[in-house]
XYZ file of N, CA and C in Angstrom:
201
model
N 164.326 6.910 208.459
C 165.059 7.807 209.304
C 164.521 9.223 209.159
N 164.307 9.897 210.244
C 163.846 11.287 210.167
C 165.029 12.187 210.380
N 165.165 13.200 209.490
C 166.259 14.136 209.613
C 165.780 15.486 210.172
N 164.571 15.902 209.768
C 164.051 17.183 210.264
C 162.564 17.000 210.537
N 162.190 17.327 211.770
C 160.808 17.305 212.166
C 160.611 18.295 213.287
N 159.363 18.642 213.599
C 159.099 19.514 214.683
C 157.882 18.969 215.476
N 157.933 19.222 216.774
C 156.892 18.733 217.664
C 155.806 19.813 217.828
N 154.573 19.481 217.625
C 153.453 20.364 217.829
C 152.635 19.816 219.003
N 152.429 20.668 220.017
C 151.682 20.254 221.194
C 150.232 20.670 220.983
N 149.347 19.702 220.770
C 147.932 19.987 220.572
C 147.135 18.802 221.206
N 145.892 19.096 221.547
C 144.993 18.050 222.033
C 144.344 17.388 220.815
N 144.214 16.074 220.859
C 143.591 15.316 219.767
C 143.039 14.023 220.330
N 142.295 13.349 219.475
C 141.671 12.062 219.884
C 142.286 10.898 219.108
N 143.419 11.120 218.438
C 144.031 10.093 217.621
C 144.849 9.111 218.500
N 145.014 7.916 218.021
C 145.837 6.925 218.736
C 147.288 7.219 218.473
N 148.124 7.316 219.546
C 149.547 7.573 219.318
C 150.142 6.537 218.384
N 150.948 7.045 217.422
C 151.490 6.214 216.401
C 150.762 6.249 215.100
N 149.533 6.849 215.107
C 148.762 6.984 213.904
C 149.428 8.008 212.959
N 149.263 7.806 211.680
C 149.843 8.725 210.692
C 148.765 9.416 209.942
N 148.915 10.712 209.734
C 148.007 11.453 208.860
C 148.825 12.109 207.740
N 148.319 12.088 206.551
C 148.965 12.741 205.399
C 147.917 13.254 204.454
N 148.181 14.320 203.763
C 147.323 14.856 202.735
C 147.745 14.273 201.351
N 148.758 13.396 201.357
C 149.318 12.824 200.154
C 149.873 13.836 199.200
N 150.189 15.046 199.706
C 150.760 16.104 198.860
C 151.978 16.707 199.449
N 151.903 17.169 200.705
C 153.044 17.868 201.288
C 153.235 17.705 202.788
N 152.386 16.941 203.467
C 152.562 16.803 204.926
C 152.323 15.410 205.412
N 153.122 15.079 206.459
C 152.968 13.845 207.210
C 153.034 14.231 208.692
N 152.024 13.804 209.423
C 151.979 13.990 210.903
C 151.947 12.592 211.517
N 152.762 12.406 212.523
C 152.702 11.172 213.319
C 152.255 11.563 214.734
N 151.105 11.091 215.152
C 150.514 11.466 216.426
C 151.263 10.882 217.595
N 151.382 11.679 218.638
C 151.956 11.233 219.891
C 150.927 11.466 220.984
N 151.198 11.141 222.239
C 150.241 11.283 223.304
C 149.786 12.747 223.494
N 150.716 13.704 223.289
C 150.400 15.143 223.567
C 150.490 16.022 222.372
N 150.383 15.460 221.175
C 150.436 16.262 219.957
C 150.809 15.399 218.775
N 151.704 15.917 217.926
C 152.162 15.166 216.770
C 153.536 15.676 216.292
N 154.218 14.841 215.574
C 155.496 15.171 214.897
C 155.160 15.583 213.483
N 155.561 16.734 213.089
C 155.382 17.179 211.706
C 156.713 16.915 210.984
N 156.679 15.998 210.045
C 157.870 15.525 209.377
C 158.221 16.446 208.217
N 159.454 16.947 208.174
C 159.905 17.823 207.090
C 160.862 17.143 206.142
N 161.771 16.288 206.663
C 162.754 15.667 205.804
C 163.051 14.277 206.403
N 163.068 13.273 205.477
C 163.242 11.878 205.948
C 163.942 11.065 204.870
N 164.253 9.829 205.228
C 164.847 8.876 204.295
C 164.295 7.499 204.529
N 163.749 6.939 203.469
C 163.282 5.569 203.521
C 164.441 4.653 203.229
N 164.500 3.492 203.872
C 165.615 2.582 203.690
C 165.841 2.294 202.222
N 167.057 2.430 201.785
C 167.434 2.175 200.384
C 167.170 3.345 199.428
N 166.628 4.392 199.952
C 166.291 5.584 199.107
C 167.173 6.738 199.599
N 167.177 7.785 198.814
C 167.930 9.007 199.158
C 167.135 9.848 200.203
N 167.844 10.730 200.864
C 167.217 11.689 201.795
C 166.374 12.664 200.982
N 165.125 12.957 201.435
C 164.245 13.829 200.690
C 163.258 14.555 201.599
N 162.647 15.618 201.055
C 161.651 16.321 201.810
C 160.344 15.518 201.804
N 159.429 15.849 202.682
C 158.133 15.148 202.731
C 157.411 15.307 201.429
N 157.484 16.512 200.827
C 156.787 16.756 199.560
C 157.371 15.902 198.439
N 158.717 15.768 198.389
C 159.332 14.921 197.386
C 158.944 13.452 197.585
N 158.920 12.997 198.808
C 158.503 11.609 199.084
C 157.069 11.377 198.604
N 156.155 12.260 199.003
C 154.742 12.031 198.659
C 154.448 12.240 197.181
N 155.341 12.923 196.471
C 155.180 13.074 195.012
C 155.323 11.719 194.304
N 156.133 10.828 194.873
C 156.361 9.546 194.218
C 155.877 8.330 195.042
N 155.255 8.582 196.171
C 154.842 7.498 197.085
C 153.438 7.791 197.575
N 152.480 6.930 197.359
C 151.101 7.198 197.731
C 150.779 6.500 199.054
N 150.526 7.262 200.095
C 150.162 6.658 201.396
C 148.663 6.688 201.505
N 148.027 5.614 201.085
C 146.585 5.539 201.028
C 145.975 5.156 202.374
N 146.743 4.617 203.271
C 146.236 4.144 204.563
C 146.178 5.243 205.587
N 145.204 6.191 205.434
C 145.109 7.269 206.379
C 144.880 6.741 207.818
N 145.601 7.286 208.763
C 145.414 6.884 210.120
C 145.934 5.495 210.455
N 146.756 4.900 209.574
C 147.284 3.579 209.826
C 148.263 3.685 210.983
N 148.156 2.788 211.945
C 149.018 2.794 213.109
C 150.221 1.949 212.788
N 151.433 2.489 213.148
C 152.637 1.759 212.938
C 153.265 1.323 214.238
């Protein structure tokens, strides 16, 4: 569940639904006309946390993985 995010309108060549992360403090989910920059979220069964808190304990190694 996403609690806080912002939409950035930019041109890109990524597939909508692709995820980019630096594995430190940011997660971007690409859309047709930009991306969602995730600030605060909650994984099922976990507490609500910031992106930085999530990435501190969770390693997203699949760069660009489409969901």
